[in-house]
Coordinates of C-alpha atoms in Angstrom, one line a residue:
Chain A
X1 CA -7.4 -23.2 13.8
X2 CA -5.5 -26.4 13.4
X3 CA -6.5 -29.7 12.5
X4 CA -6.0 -32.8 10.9
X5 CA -5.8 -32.6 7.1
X6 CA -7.3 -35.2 4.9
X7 CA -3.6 -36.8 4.7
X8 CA -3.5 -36.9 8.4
X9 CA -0.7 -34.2 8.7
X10 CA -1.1 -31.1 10.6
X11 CA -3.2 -29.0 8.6
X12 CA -1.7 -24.9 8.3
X13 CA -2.7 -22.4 10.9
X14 CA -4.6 -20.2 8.7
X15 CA -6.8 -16.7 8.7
X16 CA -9.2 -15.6 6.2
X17 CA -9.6 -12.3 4.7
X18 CA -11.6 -10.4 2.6
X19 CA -11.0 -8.9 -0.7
X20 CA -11.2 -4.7 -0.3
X21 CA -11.2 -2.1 -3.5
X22 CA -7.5 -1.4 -2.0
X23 CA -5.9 -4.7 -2.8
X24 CA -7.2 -4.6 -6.4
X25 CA -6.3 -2.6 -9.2
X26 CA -7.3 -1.3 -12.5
X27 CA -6.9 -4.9 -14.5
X28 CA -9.9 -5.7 -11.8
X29 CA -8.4 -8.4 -10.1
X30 CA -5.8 -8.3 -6.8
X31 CA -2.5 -6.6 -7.4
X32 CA 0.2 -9.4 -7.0
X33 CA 1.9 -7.3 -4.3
X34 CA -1.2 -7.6 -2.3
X35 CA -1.0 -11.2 -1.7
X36 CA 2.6 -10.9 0.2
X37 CA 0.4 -8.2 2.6
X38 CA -1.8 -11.4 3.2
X39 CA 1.1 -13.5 3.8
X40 CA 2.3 -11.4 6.0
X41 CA -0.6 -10.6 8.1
X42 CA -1.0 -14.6 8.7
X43 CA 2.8 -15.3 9.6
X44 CA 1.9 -12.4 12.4
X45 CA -1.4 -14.0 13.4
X46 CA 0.7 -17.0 13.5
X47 CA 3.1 -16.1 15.7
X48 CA 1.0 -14.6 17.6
X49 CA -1.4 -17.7 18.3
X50 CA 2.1 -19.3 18.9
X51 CA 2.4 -17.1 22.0
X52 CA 5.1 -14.8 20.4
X53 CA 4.0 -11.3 18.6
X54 CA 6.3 -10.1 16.9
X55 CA 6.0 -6.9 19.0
X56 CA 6.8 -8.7 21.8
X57 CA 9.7 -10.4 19.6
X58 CA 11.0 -6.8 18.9
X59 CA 10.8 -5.2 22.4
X60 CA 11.9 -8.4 25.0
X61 CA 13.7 -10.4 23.0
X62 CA 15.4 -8.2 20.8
X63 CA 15.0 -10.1 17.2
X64 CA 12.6 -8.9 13.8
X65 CA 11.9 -11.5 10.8
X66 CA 12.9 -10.4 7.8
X67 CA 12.5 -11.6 4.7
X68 CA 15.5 -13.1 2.8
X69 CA 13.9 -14.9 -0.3
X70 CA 10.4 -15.9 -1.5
X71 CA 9.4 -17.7 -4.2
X72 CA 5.6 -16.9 -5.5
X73 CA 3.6 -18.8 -7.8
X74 CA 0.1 -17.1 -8.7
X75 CA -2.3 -20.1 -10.5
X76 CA -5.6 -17.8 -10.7
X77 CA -6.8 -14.3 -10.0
X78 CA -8.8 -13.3 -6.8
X79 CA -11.1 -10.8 -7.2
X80 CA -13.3 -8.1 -5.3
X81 CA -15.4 -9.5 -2.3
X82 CA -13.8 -12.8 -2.1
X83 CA -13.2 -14.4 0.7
X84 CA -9.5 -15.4 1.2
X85 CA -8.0 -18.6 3.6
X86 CA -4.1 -17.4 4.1
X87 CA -2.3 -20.2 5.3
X88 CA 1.0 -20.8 7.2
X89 CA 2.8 -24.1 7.4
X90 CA 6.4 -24.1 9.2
X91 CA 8.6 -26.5 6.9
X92 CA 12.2 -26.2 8.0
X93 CA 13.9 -24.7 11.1
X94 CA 17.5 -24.1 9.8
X95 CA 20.0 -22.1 12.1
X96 CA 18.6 -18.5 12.5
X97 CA 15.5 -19.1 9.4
X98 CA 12.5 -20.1 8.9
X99 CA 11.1 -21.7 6.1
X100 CA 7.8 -21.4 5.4
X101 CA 4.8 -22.8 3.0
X102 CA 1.9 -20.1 2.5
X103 CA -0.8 -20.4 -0.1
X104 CA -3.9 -18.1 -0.3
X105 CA -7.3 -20.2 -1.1
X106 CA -10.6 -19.7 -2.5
X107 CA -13.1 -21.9 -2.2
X108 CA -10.9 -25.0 -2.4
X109 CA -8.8 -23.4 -5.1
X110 CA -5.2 -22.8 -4.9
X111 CA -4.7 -18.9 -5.7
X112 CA -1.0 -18.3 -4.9
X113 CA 1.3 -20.3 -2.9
X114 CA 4.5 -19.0 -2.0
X115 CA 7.7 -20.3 -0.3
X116 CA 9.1 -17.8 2.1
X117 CA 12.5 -18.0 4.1
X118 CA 12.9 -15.9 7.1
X119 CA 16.1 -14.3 9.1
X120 CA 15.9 -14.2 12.2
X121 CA 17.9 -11.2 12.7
X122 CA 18.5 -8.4 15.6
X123 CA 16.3 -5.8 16.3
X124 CA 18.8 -2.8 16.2
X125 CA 22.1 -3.9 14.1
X126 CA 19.8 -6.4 11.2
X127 CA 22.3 -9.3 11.8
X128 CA 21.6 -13.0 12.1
X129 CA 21.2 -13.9 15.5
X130 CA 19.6 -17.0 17.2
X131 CA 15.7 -17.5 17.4
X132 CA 14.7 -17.0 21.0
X133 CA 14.5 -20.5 22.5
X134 CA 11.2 -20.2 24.0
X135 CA 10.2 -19.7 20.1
X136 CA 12.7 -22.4 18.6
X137 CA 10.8 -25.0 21.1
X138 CA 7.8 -24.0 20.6
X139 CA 8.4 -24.2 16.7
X140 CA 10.3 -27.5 16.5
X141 CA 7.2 -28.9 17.4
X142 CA 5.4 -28.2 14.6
X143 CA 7.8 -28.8 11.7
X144 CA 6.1 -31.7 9.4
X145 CA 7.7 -35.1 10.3
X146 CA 8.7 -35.3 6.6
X147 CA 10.5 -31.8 6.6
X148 CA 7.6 -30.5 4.1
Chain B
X1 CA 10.8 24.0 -10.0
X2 CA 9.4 26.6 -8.5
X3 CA 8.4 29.8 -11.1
X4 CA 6.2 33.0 -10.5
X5 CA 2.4 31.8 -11.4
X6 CA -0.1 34.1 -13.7
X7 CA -1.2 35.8 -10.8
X8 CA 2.4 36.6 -9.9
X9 CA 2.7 34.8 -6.6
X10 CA 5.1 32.2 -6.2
X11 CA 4.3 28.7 -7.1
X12 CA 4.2 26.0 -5.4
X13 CA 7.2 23.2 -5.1
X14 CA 6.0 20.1 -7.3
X15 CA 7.0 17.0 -8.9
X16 CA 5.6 15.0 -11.1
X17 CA 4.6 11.0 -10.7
X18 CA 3.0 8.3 -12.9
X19 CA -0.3 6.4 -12.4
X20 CA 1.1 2.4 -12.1
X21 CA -1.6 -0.2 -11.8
X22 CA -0.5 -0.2 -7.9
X23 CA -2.4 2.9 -7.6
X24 CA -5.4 2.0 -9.2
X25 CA -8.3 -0.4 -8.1
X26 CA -11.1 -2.1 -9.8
X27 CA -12.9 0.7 -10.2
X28 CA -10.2 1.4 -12.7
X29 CA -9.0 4.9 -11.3
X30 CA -6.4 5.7 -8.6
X31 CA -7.8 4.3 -5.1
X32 CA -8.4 7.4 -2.8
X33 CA -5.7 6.9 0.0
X34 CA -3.2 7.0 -2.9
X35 CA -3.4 10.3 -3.1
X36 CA -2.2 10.7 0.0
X37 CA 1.0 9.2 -0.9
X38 CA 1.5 11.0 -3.3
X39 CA 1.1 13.8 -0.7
X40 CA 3.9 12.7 1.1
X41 CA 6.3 11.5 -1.2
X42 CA 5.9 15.8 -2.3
X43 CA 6.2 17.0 1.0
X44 CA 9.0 15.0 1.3
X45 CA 10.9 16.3 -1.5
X46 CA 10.0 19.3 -0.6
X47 CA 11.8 19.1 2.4
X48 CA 14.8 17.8 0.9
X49 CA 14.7 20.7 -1.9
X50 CA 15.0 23.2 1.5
X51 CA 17.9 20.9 2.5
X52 CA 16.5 19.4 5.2
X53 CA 16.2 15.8 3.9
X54 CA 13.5 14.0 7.0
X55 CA 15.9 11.1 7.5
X56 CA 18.4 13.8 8.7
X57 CA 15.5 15.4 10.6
X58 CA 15.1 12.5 12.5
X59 CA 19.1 11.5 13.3
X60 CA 20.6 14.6 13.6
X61 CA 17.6 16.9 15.3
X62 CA 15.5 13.9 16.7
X63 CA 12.2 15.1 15.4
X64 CA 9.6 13.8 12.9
X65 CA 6.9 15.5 11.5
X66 CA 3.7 14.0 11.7
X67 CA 0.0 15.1 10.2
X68 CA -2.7 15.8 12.7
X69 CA -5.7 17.1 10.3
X70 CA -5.8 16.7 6.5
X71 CA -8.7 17.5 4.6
X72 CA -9.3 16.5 1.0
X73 CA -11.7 16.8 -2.0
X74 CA -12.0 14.9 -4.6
X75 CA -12.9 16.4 -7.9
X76 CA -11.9 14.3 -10.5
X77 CA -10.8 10.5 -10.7
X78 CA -7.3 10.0 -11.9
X79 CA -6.0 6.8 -14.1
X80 CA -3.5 4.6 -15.2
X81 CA -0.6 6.1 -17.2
X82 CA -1.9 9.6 -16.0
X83 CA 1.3 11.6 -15.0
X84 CA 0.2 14.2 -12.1
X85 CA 1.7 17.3 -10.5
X86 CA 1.7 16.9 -7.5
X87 CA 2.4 20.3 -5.3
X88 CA 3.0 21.4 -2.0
X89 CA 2.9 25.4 -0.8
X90 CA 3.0 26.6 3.2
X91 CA 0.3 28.1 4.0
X92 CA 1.4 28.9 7.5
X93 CA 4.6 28.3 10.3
X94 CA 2.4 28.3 13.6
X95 CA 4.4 27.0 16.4
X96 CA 5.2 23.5 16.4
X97 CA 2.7 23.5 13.3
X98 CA 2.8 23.8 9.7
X99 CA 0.1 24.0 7.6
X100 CA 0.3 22.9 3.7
X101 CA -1.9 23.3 0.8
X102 CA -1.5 20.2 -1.6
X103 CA -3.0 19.2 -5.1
X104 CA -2.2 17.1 -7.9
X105 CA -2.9 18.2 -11.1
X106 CA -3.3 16.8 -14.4
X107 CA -3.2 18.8 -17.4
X108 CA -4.4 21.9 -16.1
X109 CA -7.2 20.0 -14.3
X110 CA -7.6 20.3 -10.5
X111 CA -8.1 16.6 -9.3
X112 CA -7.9 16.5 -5.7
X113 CA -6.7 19.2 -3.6
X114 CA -5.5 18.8 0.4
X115 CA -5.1 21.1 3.2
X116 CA -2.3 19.3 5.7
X117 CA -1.4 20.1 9.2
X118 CA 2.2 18.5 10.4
X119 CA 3.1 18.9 13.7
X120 CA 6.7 18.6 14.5
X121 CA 6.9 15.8 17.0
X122 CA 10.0 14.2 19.0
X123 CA 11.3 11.4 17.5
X124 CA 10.9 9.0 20.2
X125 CA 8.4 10.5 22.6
X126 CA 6.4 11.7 19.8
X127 CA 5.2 14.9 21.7
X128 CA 5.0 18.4 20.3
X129 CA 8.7 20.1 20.0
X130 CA 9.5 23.4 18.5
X131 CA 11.1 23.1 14.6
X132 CA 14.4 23.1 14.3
X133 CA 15.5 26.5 13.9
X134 CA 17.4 26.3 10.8
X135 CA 14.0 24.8 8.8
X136 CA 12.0 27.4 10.6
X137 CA 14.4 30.5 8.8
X138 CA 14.3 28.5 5.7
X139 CA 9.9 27.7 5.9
X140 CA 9.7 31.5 7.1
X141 CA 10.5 32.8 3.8
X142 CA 8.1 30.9 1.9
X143 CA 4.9 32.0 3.5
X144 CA 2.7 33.6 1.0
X145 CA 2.4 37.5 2.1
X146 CA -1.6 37.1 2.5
X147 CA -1.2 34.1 4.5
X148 CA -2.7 31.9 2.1
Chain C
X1 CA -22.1 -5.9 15.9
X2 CA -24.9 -3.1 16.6
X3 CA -25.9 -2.7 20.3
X4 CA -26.8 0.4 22.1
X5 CA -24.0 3.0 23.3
X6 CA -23.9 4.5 26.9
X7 CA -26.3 7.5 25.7
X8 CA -28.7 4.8 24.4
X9 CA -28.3 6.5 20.4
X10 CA -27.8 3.0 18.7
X11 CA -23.9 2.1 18.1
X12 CA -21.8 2.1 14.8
X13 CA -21.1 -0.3 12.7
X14 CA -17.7 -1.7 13.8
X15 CA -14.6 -3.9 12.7
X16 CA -11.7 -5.1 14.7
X17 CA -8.6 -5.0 13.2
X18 CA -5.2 -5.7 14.1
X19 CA -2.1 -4.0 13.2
X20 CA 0.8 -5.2 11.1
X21 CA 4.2 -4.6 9.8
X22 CA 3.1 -3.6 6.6
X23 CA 0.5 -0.6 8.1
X24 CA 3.6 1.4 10.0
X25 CA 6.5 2.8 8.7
X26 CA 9.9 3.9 10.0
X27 CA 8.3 6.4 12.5
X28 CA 7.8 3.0 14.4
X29 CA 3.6 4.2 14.5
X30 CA 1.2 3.6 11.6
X31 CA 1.2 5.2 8.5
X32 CA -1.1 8.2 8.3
X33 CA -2.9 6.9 5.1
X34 CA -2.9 3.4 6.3
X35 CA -6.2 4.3 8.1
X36 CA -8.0 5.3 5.0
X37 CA -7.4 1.7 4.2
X38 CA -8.6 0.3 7.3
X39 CA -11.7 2.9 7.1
X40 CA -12.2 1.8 3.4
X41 CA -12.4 -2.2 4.9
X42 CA -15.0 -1.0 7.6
X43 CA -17.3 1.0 5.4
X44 CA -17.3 -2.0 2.5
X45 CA -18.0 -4.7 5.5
X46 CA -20.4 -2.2 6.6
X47 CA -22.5 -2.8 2.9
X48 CA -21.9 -6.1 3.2
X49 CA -23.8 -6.3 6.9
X50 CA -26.4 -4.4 5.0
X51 CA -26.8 -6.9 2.2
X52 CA -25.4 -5.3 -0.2
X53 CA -22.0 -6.0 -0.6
X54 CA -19.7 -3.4 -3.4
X55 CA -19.0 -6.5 -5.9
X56 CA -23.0 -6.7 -5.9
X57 CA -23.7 -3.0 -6.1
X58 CA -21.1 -2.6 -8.8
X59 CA -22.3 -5.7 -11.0
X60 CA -25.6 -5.8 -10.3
X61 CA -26.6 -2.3 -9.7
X62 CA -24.0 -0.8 -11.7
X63 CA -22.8 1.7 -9.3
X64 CA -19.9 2.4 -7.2
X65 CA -19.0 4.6 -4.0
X66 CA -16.3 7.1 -4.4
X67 CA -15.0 9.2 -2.0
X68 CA -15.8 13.1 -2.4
X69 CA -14.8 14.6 0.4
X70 CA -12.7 13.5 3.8
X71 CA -12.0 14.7 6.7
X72 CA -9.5 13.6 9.2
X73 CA -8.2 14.2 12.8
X74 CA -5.3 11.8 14.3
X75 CA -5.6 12.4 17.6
X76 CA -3.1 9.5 18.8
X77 CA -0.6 7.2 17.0
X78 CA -1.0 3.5 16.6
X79 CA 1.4 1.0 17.2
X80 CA 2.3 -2.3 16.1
X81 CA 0.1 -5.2 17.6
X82 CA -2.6 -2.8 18.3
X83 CA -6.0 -3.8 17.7
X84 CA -8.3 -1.2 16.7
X85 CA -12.0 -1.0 16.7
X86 CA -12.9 0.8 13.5
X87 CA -16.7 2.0 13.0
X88 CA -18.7 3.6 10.4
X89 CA -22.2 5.8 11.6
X90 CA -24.3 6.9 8.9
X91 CA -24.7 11.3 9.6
X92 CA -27.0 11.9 6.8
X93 CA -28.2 10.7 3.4
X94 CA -28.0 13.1 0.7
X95 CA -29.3 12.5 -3.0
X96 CA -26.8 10.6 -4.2
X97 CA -24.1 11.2 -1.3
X98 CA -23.7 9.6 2.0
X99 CA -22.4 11.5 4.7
X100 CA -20.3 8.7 7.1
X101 CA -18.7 9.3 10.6
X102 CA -15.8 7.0 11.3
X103 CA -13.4 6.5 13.8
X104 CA -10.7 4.2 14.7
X105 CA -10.0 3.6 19.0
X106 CA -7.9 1.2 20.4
X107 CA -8.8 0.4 23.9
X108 CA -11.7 3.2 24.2
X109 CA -9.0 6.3 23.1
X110 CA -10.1 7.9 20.0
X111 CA -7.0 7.8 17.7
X112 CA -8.3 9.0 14.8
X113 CA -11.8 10.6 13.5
X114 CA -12.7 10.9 10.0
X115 CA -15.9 12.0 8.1
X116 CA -16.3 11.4 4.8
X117 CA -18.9 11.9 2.0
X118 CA -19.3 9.1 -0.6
X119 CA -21.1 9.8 -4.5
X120 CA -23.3 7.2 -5.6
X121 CA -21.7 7.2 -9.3
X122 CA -21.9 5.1 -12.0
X123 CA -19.9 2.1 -13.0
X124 CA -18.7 3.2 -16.2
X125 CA -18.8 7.0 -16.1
X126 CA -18.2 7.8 -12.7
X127 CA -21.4 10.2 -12.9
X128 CA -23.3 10.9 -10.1
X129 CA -25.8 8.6 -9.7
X130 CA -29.0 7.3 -7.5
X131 CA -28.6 5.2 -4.7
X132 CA -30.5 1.5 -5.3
X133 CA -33.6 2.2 -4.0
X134 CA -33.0 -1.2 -1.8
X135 CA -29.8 0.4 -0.4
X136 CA -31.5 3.7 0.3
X137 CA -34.7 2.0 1.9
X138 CA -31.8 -0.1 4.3
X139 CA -29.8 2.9 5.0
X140 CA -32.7 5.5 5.6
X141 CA -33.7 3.1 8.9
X142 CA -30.1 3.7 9.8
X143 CA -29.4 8.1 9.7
X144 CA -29.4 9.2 13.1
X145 CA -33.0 10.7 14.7
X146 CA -30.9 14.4 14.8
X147 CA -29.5 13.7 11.6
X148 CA -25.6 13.7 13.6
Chain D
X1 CA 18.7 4.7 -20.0
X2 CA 20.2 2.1 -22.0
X3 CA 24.3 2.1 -22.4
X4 CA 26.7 -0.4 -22.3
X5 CA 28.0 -2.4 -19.2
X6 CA 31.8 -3.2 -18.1
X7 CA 31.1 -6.7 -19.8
X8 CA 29.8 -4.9 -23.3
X9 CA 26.0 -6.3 -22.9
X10 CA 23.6 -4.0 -23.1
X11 CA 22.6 -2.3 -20.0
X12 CA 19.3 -3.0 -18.0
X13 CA 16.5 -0.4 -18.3
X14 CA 16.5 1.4 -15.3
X15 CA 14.7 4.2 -13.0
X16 CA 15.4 5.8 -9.7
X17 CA 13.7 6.0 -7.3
X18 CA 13.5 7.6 -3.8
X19 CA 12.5 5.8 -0.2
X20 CA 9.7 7.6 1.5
X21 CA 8.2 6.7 4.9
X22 CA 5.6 4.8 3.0
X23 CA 7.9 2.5 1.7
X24 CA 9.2 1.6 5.1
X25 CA 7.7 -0.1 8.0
X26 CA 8.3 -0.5 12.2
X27 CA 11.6 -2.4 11.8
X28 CA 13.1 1.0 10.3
X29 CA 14.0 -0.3 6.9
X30 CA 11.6 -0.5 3.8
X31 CA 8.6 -3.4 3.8
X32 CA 9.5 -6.0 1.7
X33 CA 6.5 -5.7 -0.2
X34 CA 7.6 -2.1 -1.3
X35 CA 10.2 -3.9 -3.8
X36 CA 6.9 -4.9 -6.0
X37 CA 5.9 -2.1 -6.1
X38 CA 9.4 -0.8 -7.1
X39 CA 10.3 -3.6 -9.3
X40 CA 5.9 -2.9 -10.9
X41 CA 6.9 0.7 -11.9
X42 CA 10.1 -0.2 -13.8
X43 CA 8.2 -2.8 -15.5
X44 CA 5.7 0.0 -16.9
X45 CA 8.2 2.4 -17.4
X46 CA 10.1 0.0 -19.3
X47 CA 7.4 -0.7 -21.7
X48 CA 6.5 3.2 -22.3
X49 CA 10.0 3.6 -23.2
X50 CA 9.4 0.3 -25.9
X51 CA 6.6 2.9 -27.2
X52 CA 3.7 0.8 -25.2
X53 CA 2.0 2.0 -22.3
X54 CA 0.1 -0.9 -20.5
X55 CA -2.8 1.6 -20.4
X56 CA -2.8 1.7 -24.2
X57 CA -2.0 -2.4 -24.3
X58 CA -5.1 -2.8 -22.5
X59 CA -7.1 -0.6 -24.2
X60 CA -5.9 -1.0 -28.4
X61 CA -4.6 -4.2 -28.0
X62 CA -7.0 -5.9 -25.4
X63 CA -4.5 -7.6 -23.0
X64 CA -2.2 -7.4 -19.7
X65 CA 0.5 -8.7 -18.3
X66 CA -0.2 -10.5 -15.1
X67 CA 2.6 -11.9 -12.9
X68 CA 2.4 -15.7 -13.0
X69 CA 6.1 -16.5 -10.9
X70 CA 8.3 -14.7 -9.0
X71 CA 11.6 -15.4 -7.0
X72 CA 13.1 -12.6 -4.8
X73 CA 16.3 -12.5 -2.9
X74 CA 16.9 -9.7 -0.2
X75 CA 20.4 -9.2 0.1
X76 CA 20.4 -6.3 2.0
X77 CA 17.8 -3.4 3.4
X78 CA 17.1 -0.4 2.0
X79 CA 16.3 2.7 4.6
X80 CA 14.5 5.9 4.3
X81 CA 15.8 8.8 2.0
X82 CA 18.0 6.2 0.0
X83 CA 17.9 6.8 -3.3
X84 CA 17.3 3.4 -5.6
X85 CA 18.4 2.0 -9.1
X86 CA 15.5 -0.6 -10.2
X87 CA 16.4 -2.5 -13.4
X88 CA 14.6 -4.4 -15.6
X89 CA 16.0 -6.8 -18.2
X90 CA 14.1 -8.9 -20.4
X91 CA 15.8 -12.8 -20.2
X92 CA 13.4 -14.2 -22.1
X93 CA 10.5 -14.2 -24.5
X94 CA 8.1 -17.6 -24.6
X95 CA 5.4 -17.9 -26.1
X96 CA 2.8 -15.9 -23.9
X97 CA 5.7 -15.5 -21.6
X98 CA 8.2 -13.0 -20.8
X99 CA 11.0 -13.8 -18.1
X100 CA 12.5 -10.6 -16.8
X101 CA 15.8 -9.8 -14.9
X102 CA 14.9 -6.8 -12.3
X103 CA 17.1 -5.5 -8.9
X104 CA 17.4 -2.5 -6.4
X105 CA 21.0 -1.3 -6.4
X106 CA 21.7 1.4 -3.9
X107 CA 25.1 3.0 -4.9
X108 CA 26.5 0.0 -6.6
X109 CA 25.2 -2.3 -4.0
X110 CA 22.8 -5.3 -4.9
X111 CA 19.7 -4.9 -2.5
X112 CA 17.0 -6.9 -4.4
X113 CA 17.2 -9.4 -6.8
X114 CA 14.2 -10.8 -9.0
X115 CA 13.2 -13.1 -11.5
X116 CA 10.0 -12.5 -12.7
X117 CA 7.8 -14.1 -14.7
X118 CA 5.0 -12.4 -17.1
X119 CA 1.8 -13.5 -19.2
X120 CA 0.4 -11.5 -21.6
X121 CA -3.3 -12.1 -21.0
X122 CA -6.7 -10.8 -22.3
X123 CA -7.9 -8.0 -20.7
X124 CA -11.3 -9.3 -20.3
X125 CA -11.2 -12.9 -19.6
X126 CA -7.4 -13.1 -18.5
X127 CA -6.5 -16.2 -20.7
X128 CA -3.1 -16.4 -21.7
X129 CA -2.7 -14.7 -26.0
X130 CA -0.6 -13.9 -28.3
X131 CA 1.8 -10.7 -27.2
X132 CA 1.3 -8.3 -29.5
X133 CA 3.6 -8.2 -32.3
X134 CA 4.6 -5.3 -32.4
X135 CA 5.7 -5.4 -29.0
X136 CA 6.9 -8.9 -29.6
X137 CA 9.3 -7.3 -32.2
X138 CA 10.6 -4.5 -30.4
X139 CA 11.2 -7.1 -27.3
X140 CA 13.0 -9.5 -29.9
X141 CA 16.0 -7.0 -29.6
X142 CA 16.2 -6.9 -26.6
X143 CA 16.8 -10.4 -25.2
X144 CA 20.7 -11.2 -24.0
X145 CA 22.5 -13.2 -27.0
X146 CA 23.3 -15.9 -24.1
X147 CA 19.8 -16.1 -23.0
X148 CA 20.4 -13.7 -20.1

C-alpha cells in the first residue's frame, strides 16, 4: 500500500473505510470523535503491515502506544456511505515517541488531518520506556528524509 | 432513588442521562447500540449504589461480570436533548447468573426495554465463578417476591 | 462473498473485520455493544452488495432501516487483533420488517449470535413503511427455501 | 456551577462525570477518544445552562456548531470507576468562531487538556453564519478580561 507520491517521497501507508450510520450523528454528517477511531484503526493496520501488532507489542514486548497530544484540523464534513482513505505517515522518531501525520481523504479532498504524538510506554506501570528495537529499526527507515 | 411504584412493588434503581449528538446518527435519533450504553453505565451505578463499585469487583474479588444474552425492543426512537431514565431491576440471582430487566424511559413513555443476563466471570480466566458472597446477600434482597 | 456452505443452503453475506483498541474495554475482551456496531457495518455493506446502499435508500427512496427488535447470545469473548467474520442471512421478509440472522466467528467459533428485526420506516416520520419494491424483488431471491 | 477560582476569575462551567467500562479500552485505562466525548457533553451542557439547547439552536435558529480545530494534551490516564471534572471555558468569541478552554481533572489533577475550536454553521448547508445574538450576548460575558 505504499508508493511513490507525485513529489517522489514515500507516499503514507494508508486503509480505506466506509462511512456507517454509527460514526454519524444527528447534524447528518460524521461526529468529530469518529475520525480519531479512523486514525486509530490505521496506526494499528500500520503497525501491523510493519510486522508489529500492537497485541503482539503488549504481550512479548511489554510496551502500549498511548496518546500524549494531537492536534486535529477538520477542513470539510464526511458524510454517510463515503468512502474514507486513512492515512499514516511516520514524521519524527524522538526518544520513546512517535510523531505522526494522519489525514482522512475523500476523493482527493482533504477531510481532517491530524498530527498525533505517541508514548511509547510500558504495558503494566504506563511509563516511558524504549521502543522495542526490532520496531525502532524497522521505523527509522521510514522517517521522510526531510523529517516531515 | 428507589420509591414504592403505583402498583406498590418496589421500583427499579435509575438515573437519568442526556441525549448529546454522540448518541445520535443521521437518522437524527439515538443510534441503537447506544442504548446499550446506557444499559451499562445503569447497571453500573447500580452496583455502586449496593456498594460494590465493579472496579473493586475486579481488584479485590477478581471477578467481572459479563452479559451472555440481552434482548431488546425498540418502541420508540429517542433524540437529541431527550433526558431518559434509565432503570435497572433483578429479575433473578441464579447461580453464577443474574438476570436484569432494563428500560429507559422518557416522560412516562416506554422507549426501549432490555432483558440482561450477566454472568459473573473470573477476572483473568473469564470462566464462570460463583458471586461474591457479600453482593449475593445484598442482590438477594432485591428480588421481586413473584420473581419478576 | 456468497458461496455455498457445507450443507449446500447458500452462505451469508459476510465481512471481515479486525479488532481494535477502541472496540475493547478494560475487561481486556471486546465491549459487548461494540458488536452491534460491527453487525450494523455488515448489514449496511450487505445493502450495498445488493445495490442499494442506506445513503440511496434514505435519499432516494426516502426510507430508512431501524432496528425493532434484537436478539443476542455471546457465546465467546473477543480479543484484540482478532479478526472476525461477521455475516448477515436474510430468515424472512415480513411487510415492512426484515427478519436477519447474524453472527460474528473468529476462526470457525461462533462468538456471538444475533437476530434482529429491521422496520422499513420513513425518512422523516419514522412510520412504518414499504420496502422499495426493487429492494423487496432483490431480497425475496435471497429468504431461505424453509424460510430459517 | 460557576464560582470563583483562587485567582478571582470566574470559574469554568463544569460536569462530572463517571468512567464506565465503555469508556475504557484493552490497555486498562480510558480510550483516548472517550475525552471527546467527555469534553462534547460539557460543551452541550454548557450551552443549556446559557438557556440554548443545540437541539433548539438547530431547530429555531437553523445552525450548529461543528468542530473546526482541536489540540489535546494527555497528561495523565484516567481508569475505570474514576469520577471526572470536565470544564469548559469560553477564550474567545470571533466572528463565526468560538475558542473554548476544556480539561478532565480527576481530584485536582489535570488529566486532559483541550483547546477547541467551534463554527457556528447552518444546519442545512453547514456554511459558516452569524452566531445567534442572543447567544452571542449571553457568551459576551463570559469571555476572560485577559483573553483567557
Amino acid at each position: 500500500m505504499a508508493s511513490p507520491d507525485a513529489d517522489g517521497s514515500e507516499a503514507a501507508f494508508f486503509v480505506t473505510t466506509r462511512v456507517y450510520f454509527q460514526d454519524t450523528d444527528a447534524g447528518g454528517i460524521v461526529y468529530h470523535a469518529r475520525f480519531l477511531d479512523f486514525f486509530e484503526r490505521a496506526r494499528m493496520d500500520w503497525l501491523r503491515a510493519l510486522g508489529m501488532p500492537v497485541g503482539g507489542l503488549a504481550d512479548q514486548a511489554g510496551v502500549l502506544f498511548i496518546v500524549r497530544h494531537m492536534e486535529l484540523d477538520y477542513h470539510a464534513p464526511a458524510r454517510l456511505d463515503d468512502e474514507l482513505r486513512v492515512s499514516v505517515a511516520l514524521r519524527e522518531l524522538r526518544g520513546a515517541r512517535l510523531l505522526l501525520d494522519q489525514s482522512a481523504v475523500r476523493d482527493g479532498q482533504l477531510l481532517v488531518a491530524a498530527r498525533v504524538e505517541l508514548a511509547c510506554v510500558g504495558r503494566d506501570d504506563l511509563r516511558p520506556t524504549r521502543i522495542p528495537p526490532q520496531l525502532r529499526d524497522r521505523l527509522s527507515h521510514r522517517t521522510s528524509p526531510h523529517g516531515a
